[in-house]
Tab-separated table of C-alpha atoms and ligand atoms in Angstrom:
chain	number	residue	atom	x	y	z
Z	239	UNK	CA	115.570	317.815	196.591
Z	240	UNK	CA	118.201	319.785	194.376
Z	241	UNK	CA	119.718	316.502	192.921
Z	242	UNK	CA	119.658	316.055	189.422
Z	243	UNK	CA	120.791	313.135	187.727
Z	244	UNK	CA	123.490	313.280	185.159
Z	245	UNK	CA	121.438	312.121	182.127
Z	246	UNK	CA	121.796	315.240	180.161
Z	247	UNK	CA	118.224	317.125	181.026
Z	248	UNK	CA	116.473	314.726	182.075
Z	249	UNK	CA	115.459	314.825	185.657
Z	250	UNK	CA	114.978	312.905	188.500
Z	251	UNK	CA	111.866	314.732	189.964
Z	252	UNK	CA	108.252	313.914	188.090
Z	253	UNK	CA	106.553	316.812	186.222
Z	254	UNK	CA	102.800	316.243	185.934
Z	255	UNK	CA	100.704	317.195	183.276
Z	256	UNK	CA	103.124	318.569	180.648
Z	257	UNK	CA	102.728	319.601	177.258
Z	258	UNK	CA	103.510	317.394	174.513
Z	259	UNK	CA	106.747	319.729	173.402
Z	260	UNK	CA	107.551	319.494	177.215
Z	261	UNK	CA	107.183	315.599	177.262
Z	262	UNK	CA	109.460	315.161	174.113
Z	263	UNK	CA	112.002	317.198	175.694
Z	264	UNK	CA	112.294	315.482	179.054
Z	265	UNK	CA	112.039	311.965	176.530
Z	266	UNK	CA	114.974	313.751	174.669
Z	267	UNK	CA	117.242	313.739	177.648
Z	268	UNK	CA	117.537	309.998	178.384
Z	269	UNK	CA	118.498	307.946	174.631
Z	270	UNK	CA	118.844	304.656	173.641
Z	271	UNK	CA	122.825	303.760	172.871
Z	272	UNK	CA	123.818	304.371	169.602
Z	273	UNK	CA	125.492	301.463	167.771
Z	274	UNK	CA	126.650	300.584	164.067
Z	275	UNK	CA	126.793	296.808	162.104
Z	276	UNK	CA	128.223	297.072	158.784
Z	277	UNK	CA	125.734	295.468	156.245
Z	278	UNK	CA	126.134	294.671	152.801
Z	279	UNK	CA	124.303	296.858	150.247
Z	280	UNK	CA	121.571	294.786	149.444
Z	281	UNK	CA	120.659	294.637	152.752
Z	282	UNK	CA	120.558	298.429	154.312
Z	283	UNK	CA	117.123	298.969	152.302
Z	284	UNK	CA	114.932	301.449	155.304
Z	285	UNK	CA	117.897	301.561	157.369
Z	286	UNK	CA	119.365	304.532	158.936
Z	287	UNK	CA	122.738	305.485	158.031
Z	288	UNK	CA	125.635	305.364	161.028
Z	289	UNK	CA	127.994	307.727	159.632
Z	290	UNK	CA	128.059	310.398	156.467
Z	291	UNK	CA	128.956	308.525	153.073
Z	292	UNK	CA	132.367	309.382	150.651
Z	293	UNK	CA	132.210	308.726	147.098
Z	294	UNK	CA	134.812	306.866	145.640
Z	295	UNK	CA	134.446	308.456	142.156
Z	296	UNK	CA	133.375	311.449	139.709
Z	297	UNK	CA	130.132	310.709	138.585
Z	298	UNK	CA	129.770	310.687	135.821
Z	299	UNK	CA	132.779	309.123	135.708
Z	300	UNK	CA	134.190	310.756	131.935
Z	301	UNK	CA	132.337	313.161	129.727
Z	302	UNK	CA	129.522	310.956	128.473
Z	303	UNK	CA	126.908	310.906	125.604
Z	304	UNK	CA	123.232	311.395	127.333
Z	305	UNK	CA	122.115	310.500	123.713
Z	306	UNK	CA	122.232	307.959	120.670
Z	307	UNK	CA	123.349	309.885	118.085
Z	308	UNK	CA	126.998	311.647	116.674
Z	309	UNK	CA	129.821	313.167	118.606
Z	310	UNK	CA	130.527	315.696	116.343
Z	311	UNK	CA	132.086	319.480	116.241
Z	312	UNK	CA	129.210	322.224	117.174
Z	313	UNK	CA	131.390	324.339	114.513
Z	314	UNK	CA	130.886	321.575	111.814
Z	315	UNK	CA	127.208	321.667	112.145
Z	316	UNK	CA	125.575	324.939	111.973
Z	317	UNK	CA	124.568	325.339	108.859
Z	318	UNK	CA	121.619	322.424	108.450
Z	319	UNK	CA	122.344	320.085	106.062
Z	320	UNK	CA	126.216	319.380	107.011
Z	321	UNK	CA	127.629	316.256	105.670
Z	322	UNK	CA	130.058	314.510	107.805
Z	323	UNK	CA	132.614	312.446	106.939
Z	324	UNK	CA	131.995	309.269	109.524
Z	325	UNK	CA	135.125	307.938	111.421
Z	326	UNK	CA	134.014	305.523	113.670
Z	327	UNK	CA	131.642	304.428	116.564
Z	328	UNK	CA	131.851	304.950	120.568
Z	329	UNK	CA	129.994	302.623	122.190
Z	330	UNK	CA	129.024	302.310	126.042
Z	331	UNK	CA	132.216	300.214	127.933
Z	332	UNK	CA	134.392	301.504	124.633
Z	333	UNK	CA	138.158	301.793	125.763
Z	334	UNK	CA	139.647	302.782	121.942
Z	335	UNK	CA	137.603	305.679	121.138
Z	336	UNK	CA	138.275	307.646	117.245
Z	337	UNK	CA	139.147	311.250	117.443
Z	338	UNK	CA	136.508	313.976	115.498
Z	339	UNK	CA	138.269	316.083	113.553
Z	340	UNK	CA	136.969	319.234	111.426
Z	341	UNK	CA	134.198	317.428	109.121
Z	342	UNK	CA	133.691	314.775	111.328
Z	343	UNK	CA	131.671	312.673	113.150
Z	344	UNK	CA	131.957	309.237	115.660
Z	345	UNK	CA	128.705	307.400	115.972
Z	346	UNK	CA	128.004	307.326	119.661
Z	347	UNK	CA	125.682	305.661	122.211
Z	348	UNK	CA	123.992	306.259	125.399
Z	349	UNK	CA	126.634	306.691	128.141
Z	350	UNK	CA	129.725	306.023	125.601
Z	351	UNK	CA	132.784	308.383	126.214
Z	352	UNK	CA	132.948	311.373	124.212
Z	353	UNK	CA	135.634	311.388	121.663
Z	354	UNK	CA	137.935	313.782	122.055
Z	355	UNK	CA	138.370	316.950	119.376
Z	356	UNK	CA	133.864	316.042	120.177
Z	357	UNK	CA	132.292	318.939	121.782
Z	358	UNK	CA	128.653	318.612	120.850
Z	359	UNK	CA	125.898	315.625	120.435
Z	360	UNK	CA	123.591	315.313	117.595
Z	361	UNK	CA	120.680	312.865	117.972
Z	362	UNK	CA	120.090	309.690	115.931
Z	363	UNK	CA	116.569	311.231	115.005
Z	364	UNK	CA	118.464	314.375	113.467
Z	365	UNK	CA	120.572	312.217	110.429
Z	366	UNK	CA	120.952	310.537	107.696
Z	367	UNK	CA	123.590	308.042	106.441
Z	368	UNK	CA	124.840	307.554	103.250
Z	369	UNK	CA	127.907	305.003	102.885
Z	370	UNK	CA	130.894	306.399	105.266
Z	371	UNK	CA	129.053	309.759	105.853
Z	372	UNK	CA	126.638	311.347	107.853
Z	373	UNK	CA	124.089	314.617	106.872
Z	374	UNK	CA	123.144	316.607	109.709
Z	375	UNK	CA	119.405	317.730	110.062
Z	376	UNK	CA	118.882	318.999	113.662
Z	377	UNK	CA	120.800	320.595	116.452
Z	378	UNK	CA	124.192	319.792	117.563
Z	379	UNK	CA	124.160	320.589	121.370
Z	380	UNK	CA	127.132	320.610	124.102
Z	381	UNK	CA	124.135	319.936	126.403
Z	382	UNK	CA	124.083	316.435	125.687
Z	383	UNK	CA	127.565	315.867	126.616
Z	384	UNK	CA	127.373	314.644	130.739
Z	385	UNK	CA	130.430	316.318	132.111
Z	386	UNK	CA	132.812	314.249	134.352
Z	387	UNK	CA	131.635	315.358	138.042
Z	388	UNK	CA	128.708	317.295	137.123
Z	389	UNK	CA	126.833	315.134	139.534
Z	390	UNK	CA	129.508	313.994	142.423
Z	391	UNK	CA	133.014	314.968	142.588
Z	392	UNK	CA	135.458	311.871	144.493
Z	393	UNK	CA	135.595	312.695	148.175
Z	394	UNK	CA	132.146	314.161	148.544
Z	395	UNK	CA	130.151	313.610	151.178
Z	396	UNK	CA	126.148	313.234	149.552
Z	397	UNK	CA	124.467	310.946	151.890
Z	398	UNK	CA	124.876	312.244	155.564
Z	399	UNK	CA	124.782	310.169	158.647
Z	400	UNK	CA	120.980	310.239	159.893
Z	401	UNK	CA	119.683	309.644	156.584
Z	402	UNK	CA	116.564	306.978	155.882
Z	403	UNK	CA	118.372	304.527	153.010
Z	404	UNK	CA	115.614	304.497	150.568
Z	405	UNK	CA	116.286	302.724	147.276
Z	406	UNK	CA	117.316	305.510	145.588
Z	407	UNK	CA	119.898	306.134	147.981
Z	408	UNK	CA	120.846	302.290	147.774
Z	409	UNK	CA	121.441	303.422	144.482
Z	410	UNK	CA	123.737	306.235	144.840
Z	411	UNK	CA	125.785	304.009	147.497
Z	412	UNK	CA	126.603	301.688	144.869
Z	413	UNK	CA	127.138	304.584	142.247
Z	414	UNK	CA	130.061	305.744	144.683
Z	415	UNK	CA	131.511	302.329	144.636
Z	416	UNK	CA	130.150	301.181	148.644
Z	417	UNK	CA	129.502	297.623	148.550
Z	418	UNK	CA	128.330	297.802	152.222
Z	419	UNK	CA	127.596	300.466	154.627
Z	420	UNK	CA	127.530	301.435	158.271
Z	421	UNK	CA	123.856	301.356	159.579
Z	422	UNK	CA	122.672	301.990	162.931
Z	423	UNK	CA	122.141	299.012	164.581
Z	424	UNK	CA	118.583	298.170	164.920
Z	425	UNK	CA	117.485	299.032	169.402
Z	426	UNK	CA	115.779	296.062	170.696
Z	427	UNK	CA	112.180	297.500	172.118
Z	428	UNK	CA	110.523	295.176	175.055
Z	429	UNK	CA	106.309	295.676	174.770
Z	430	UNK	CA	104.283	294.514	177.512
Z	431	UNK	CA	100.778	294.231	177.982
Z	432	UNK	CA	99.382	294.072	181.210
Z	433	UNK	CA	95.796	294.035	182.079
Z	434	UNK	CA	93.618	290.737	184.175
Z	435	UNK	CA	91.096	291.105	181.257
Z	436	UNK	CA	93.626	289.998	177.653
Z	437	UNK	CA	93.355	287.362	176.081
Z	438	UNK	CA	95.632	286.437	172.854
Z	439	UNK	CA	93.834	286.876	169.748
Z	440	UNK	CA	92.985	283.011	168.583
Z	441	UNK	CA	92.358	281.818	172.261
Z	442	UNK	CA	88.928	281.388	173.627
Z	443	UNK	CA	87.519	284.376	175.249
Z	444	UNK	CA	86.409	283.736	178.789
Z	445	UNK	CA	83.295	285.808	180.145
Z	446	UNK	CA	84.593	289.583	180.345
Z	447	UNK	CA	87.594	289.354	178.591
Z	448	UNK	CA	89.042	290.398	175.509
Z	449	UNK	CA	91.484	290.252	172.712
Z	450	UNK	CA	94.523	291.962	173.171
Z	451	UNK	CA	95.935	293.782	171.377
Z	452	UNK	CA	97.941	296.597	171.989
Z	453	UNK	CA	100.810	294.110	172.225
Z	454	UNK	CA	100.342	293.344	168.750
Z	455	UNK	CA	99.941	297.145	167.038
Z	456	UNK	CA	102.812	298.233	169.342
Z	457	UNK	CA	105.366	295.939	168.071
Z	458	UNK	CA	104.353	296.948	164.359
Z	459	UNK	CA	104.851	300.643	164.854
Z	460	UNK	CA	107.892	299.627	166.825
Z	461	UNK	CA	109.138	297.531	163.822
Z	462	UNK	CA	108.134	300.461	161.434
Z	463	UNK	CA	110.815	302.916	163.492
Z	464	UNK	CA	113.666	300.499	162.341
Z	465	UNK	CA	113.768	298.303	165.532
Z	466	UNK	CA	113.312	294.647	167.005
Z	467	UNK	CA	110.630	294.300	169.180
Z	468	UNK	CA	110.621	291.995	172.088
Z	469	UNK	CA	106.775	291.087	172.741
Z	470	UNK	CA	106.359	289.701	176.256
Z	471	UNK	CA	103.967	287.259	177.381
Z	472	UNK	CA	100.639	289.317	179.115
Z	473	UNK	CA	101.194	290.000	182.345
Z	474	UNK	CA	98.349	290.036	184.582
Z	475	UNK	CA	97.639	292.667	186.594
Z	476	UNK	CA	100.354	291.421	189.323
Z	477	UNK	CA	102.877	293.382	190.975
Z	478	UNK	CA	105.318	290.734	191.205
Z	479	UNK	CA	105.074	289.220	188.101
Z	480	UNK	CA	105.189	292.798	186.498
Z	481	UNK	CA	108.321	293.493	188.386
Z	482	UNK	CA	109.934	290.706	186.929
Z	483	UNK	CA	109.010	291.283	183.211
Z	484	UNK	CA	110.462	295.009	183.836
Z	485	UNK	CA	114.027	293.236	185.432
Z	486	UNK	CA	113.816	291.178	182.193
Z	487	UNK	CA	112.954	293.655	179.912
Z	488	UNK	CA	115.618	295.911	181.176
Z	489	UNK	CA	118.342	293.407	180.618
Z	490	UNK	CA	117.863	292.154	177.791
Z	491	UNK	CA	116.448	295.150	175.947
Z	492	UNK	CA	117.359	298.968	174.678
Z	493	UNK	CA	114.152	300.453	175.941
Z	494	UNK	CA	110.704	299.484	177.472
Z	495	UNK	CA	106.687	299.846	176.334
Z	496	UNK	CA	104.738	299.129	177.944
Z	497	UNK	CA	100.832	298.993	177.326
Z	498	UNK	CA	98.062	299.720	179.936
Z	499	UNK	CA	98.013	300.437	183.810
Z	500	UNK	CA	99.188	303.907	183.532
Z	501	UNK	CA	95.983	305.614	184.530
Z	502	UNK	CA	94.412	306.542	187.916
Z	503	UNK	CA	92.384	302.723	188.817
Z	504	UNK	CA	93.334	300.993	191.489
Z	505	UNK	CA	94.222	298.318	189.029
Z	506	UNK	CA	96.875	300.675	187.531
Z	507	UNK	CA	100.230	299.150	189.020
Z	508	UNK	CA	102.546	299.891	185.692
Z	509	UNK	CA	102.274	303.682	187.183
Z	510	UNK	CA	102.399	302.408	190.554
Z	511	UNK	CA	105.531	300.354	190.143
Z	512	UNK	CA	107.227	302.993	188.516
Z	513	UNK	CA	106.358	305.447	191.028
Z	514	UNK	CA	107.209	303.235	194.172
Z	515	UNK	CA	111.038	301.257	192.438
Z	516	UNK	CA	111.519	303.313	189.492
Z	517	UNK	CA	112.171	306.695	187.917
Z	518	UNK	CA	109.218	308.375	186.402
Z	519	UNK	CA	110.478	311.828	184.926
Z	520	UNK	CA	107.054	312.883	183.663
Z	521	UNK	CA	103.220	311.324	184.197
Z	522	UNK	CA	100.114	312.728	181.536
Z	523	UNK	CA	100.498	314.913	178.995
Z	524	UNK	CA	97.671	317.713	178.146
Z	525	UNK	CA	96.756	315.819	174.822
Z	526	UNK	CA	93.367	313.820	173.649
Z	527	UNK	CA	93.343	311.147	172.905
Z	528	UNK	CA	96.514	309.880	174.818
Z	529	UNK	CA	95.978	311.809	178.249
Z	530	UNK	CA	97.845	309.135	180.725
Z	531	UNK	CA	101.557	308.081	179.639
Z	532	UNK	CA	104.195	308.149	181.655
Z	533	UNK	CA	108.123	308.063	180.875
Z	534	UNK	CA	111.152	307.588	182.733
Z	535	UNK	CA	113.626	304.555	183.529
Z	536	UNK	CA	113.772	301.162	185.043
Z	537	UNK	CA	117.125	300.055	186.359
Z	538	UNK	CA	118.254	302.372	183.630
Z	539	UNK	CA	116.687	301.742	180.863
Z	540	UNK	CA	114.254	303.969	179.595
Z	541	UNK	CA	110.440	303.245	179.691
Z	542	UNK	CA	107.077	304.702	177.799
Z	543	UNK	CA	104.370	303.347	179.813
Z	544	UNK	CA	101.397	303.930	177.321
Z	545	UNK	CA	97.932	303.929	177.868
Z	546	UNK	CA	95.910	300.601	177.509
Z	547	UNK	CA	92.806	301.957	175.145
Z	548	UNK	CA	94.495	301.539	171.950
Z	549	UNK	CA	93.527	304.162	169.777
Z	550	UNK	CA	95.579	306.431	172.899
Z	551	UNK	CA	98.527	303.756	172.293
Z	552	UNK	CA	99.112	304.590	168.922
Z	553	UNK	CA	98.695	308.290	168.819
Z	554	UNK	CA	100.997	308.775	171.811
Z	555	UNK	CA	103.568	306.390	169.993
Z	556	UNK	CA	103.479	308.288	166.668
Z	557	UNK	CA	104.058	311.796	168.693
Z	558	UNK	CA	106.287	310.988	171.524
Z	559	UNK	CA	107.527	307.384	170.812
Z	560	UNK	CA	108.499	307.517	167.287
Z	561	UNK	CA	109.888	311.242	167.566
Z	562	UNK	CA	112.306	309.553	170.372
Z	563	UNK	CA	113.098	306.543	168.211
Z	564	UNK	CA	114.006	308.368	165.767
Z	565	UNK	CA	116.037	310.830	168.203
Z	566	UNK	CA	117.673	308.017	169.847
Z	567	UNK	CA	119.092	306.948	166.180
Z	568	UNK	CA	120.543	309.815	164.947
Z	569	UNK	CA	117.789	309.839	162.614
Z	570	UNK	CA	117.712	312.950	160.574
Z	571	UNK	CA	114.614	315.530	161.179
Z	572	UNK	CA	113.969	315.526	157.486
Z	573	UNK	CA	116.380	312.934	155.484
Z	574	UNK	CA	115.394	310.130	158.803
Z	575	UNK	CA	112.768	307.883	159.296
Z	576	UNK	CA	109.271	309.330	160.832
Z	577	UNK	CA	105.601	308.186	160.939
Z	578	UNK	CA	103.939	311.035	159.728
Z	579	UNK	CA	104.432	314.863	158.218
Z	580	UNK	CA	102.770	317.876	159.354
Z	581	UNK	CA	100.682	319.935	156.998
Z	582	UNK	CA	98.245	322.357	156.721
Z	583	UNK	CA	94.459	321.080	156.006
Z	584	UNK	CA	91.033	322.732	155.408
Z	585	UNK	CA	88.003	321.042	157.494
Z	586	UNK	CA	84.877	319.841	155.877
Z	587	UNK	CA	83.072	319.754	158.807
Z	588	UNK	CA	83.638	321.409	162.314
Z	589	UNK	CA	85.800	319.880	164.544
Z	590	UNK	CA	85.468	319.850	168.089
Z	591	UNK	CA	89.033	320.881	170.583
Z	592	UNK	CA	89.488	319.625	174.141
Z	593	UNK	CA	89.751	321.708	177.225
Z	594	UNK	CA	92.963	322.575	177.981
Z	595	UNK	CA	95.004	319.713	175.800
Z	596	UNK	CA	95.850	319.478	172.367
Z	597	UNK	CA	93.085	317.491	170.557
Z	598	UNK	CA	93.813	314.931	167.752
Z	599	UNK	CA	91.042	313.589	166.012
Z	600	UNK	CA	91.449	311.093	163.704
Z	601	UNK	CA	90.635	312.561	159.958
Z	602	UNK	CA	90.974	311.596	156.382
Z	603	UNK	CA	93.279	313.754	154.358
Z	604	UNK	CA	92.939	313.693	150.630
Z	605	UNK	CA	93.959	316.453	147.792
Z	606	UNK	CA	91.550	318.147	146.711
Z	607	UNK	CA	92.506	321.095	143.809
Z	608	UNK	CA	95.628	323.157	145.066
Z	609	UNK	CA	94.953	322.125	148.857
Z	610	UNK	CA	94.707	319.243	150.915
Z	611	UNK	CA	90.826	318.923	153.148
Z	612	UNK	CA	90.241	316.569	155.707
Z	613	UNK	CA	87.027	315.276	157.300
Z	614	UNK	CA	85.798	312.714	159.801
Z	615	UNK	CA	84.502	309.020	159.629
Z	616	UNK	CA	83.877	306.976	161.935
Z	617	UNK	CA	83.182	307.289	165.809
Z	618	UNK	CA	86.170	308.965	167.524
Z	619	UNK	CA	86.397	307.146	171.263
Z	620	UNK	CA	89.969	306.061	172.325
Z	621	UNK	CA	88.751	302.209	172.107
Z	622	UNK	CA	87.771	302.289	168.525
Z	623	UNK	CA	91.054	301.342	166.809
Z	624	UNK	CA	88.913	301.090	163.272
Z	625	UNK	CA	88.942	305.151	163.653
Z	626	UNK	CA	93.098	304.655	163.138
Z	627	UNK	CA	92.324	302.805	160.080
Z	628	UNK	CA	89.569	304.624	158.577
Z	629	UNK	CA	91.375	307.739	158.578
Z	630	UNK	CA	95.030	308.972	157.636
Z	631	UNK	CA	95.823	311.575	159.637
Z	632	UNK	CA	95.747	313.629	163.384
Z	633	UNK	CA	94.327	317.162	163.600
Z	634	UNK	CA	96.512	319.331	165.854
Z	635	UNK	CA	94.120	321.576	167.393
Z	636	UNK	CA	95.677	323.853	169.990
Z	637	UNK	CA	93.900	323.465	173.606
Z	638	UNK	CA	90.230	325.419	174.431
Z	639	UNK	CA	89.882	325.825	170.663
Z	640	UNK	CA	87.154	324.604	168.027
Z	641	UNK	CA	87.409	324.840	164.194
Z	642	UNK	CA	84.448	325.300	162.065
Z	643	UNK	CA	83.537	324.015	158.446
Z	644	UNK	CA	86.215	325.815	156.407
Z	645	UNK	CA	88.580	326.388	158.840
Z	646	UNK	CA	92.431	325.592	158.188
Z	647	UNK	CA	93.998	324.051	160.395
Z	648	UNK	CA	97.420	321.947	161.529
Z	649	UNK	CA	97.535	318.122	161.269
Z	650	UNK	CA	99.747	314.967	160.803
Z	651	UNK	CA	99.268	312.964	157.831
Z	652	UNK	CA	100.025	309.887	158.721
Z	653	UNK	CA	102.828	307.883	156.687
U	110	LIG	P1	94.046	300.663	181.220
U	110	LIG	O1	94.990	301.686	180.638
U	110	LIG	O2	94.755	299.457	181.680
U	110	LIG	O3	93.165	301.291	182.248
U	110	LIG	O4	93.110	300.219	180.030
U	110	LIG	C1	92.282	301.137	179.359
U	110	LIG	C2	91.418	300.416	178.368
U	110	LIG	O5	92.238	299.817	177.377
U	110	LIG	C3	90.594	299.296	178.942
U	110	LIG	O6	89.360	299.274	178.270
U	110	LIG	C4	91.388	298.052	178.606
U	110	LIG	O7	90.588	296.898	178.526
U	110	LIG	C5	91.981	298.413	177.287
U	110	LIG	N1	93.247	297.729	177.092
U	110	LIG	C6	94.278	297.716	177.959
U	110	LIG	N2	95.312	297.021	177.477
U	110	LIG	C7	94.922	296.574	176.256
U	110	LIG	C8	95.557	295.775	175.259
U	110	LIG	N3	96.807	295.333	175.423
U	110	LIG	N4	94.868	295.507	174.128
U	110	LIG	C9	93.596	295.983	173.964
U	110	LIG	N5	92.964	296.739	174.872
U	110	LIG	C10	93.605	297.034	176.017
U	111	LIG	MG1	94.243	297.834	182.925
C-alpha cells in the first residue's frame, strides 16, 4: 500500500461507490493520447481543432460597401435633395476605382471598395438618376462603410484549439485564407459485448436469448464523440475468450468499452477479470440508472466497463464517457463537442429521487413561454431503451430527494 502510479491522479487502489464528480475525476487522470492529421477544409466538418487558428488577413479585407447604392461625401448630402454629379461605378472585384470629390458620387455595389475622398453610403432605394447625375433622397451614412479589420485583424488568433468545427467555423477558416487545418486525430474506441444470452440483431433467436444491442448504441454514441469505433464480435460469457478480446482491444485500440458483466452475478467476469489481471481505479457510482460501471486500465489502456441493461449504458456514457472523450481531446468545455447541456427545468408531474444516488429519469424537455418544463413518458426501468428515445433529456436530482409538480429542478437536455 502507499504506491501510486504515475498517471497523473489516477490511482492504483479501487474506490467503491463514488460520486459521479468523484468518478470523472479519477476518469480524468488516465487520457487517451492526443494526436493531430492535417485535413483539408472540406473535410474537418464536426472535428475538433488540434491547435488555435491565425488569420492570414484583415477581414474585411479594405473598407467595403455593405450596400448597393453611392459612395458619396456625408458633407455633400445633408441637405435632402442633393444632386450629384456621377463619376463612375465600383463594383465588387473592382481594382481601378474613381475618386469622389466635393459634388460627387461613384455608383457602388455590395462588397466593392470604397472610393477614396468616399466617406459615407447612400442606398440605391434613396436616388434618382438623371443622365450623368444622381439626386439624393435619404441618408448618407458612414455606417455602411465595413472598415478594413473591423471583424479580424492578420495574426489573430479567433478559433482556439479545443473548438467543435461547425460550418460556420469552416467558414471563418477559409475567410482567414486556411485551406486545411490541424484536427485531432479521431481515438479508436474497442466496444465489447459480453453476455451467454446475445444474439446479433437479424440472426435467429434461440430459446432465452436476445438481441443485442448495446454493441450497436455504444458504437453510435462513440461515433457521435468524434471517434472510430472498433465493434468486437460478442463474447460469451468466457474468461478466456474475454481475456483475449481485452489483449486485442488493448493493442490495437485508444481505449476500451465494454458492455455488460460489471455487476455482482456470478456470471459477471468483465469485473472479475479486471479485478483479478487488471487495474480497476473505481467500481459503482451512487447514480440511477447506471449504478455498476467500473473504470480503470488493461495493459494500459484505459477501460469503461459499462453496465449491460442498456438504458444504464447510455446514461453512464453521456455523463462519464463522453465528458472523458471529450477531455481526452482537448475538447473545449463550451466551444468542444458534448452530448448534452445542463439547464434548469420546471416538472409537470412529481418526480421520484433515489436513496442515496443521483437519480436521472428520463424526461421530455420542451419550451414552454419564458421557461423550459419537462415531464415523463413512458416506463422508466433500465431495460427499456424506448424511454431514451421517447424523451430528450436526464433530470439531475440530488440523492434522498423528491420533486413535486412545479418544482424546478437541474437536468441534461440531451443533444
Ligand atoms: P449484465 O450487466 O451483464 O448483468 O446485464 C444486465 C442486463 O442487460 C441483462 O438483462 C442483460 O441481458 C442485458 N444486456 C447485457 N448486455 C446487453 C447487450 N449487449 N445488449 C442488450 N442487452 C444487454
Ligand atoms: Mg451478463
Amino acid at each position: 500500500m502507499g504506491r501510486t502510479l504515475q498517471l497523473h491522479r489516477f490511482s492504483v487502489f479501487m474506490e467503491k461507490g463514488v460520486s459521479l464528480e468523484r468518478a470523472l475525476e479519477i476518469a480524468g487522470g488516465l487520457s487517451m493520447e492526443r494526436n493531430s492529421e492535417h485535413l483539408p477544409l472540406d473535410m474537418a466538418t464536426g472535428r475538433i481543432l488540434f491547435e488555435d487558428i491565425i488569420s492570414r488577413v484583415d477581414d474585411p479585407r479594405f473598407d467595403n460597401s455593405a450596400m448597393d447604392g453611392w459612395a458619396v461625401r456625408e458633407a455633400d448630402c445633408k441637405e435632402p435633395g442633393a444632386v450629384l454629379r456621377v463619376v463612375g461605378t465600383s463594383q465588387a472585384g473592382s481594382t481601378d476605382v474613381p475618386h469622389v470629390r466635393e459634388g460627387e458620387a461613384c455608383s457602388i455595389m455590395t462588397g466593392a471598395p470604397v472610393p477614396e475622398g468616399a466617406d459615407a453610403i447612400v442606398m440605391v432605394e434613396d436616388s434618382t438618376t438623371e443622365g450623368n447625375t444622381v439626386t439624393i433622397n435619404g441618408p448618407a451614412r458612414p455606417g455602411y462603410i465595413r472598415r478594413r479589420g473591423e471583424n479580424l485583424t492578420e495574426g489573430e488568433s479567433p478559433l482556439k484549439s479545443g473548438s467543435l468545427l461547425t460550418p460556420s467555423a469552416i467558414s471563418l477558416c477559409a475567410t482567414m485564407g486556411h485551406d486545411s487545418l490541424p484536427v485531432v486525430r479521431k481515438p479508436s474506441i474497442a466496444v465489447i459485448g459480453v453476455g451467454d444470452e446475445l444474439t446479433p440483431p437479424g440472426e435467429p433467436l434461440s430459446k432465452n436469448s436476445i438481441y443485442e444491442s448495446n454493441t450497436f448504441g455504444i458504437s453510435s454514441l462513440v461515433k457521435k464523440m468524434g471517434c472510430i469505433p472498433q465493434r468486437s464480435d460478442l463474447i460469451r460469457d468466457n474468461i478466456d475468450d474475454l481475456r483475449e478480446a481485452l489483449d486485442e482491444a488493448a493493442e490495437t485500440c485508444d481505449a476500451i468499452i465494454t458492455s455488460g458483466g460489471v455487476s455482482m452475478g456470478k456470471w459477471d467476469l468483465v469485473r472479475q477479470i479486471m479485478e483479478e489481471e487488471g487495474q480497476i481505479s473505481f467500481w459503482r457510482i451512487m447514480m440511477r440508472p447506471g449504478g455498476p460501471p467500473l473504470f480503470g486500465s488493461w495493459k494500459g489502456t484505459p477501460i469503461f466497463g459499462l453496465p449491460g441493461n442498456p438504458v444504464s449504458s447510455h446514461v453512464v456514457f453521456t455523463v462519464l464517457v463522453a465528458p472523458w472523450i471529450s477531455q481526452s481531446m482537448g475538447s473545449d468545455e463550451n466551444l468542444g463537442s458534448r452530448m448534452a447541456n445542463r439547464v434548469r427545468v420546471t416538472m409537470q408531474e412529481p418526480l421520484r429521487g433515489a436513496p442515496g444516488k443521483l437519480c436521472m429519469r428520463r424526461i421530455s424537455i420542451r419550451q414552454e413561454g419564458e421557461s423550459l418544463v419537462a415531464s415523463t413518458s413512458t416506463h422508466q426501468g433500465s431495460g427499456n431503451i424506448h424511454s431514451m428515445v421517447a424523451h430528450n433529456g436526464l433530470s439531475l436530482l440530488p440523492p434522498d430527494t423528491d420533486c413535486e409538480t412545479g418544482e424546478t429542478i437541474d437536468a441534461l437536455w440531451l443533444c
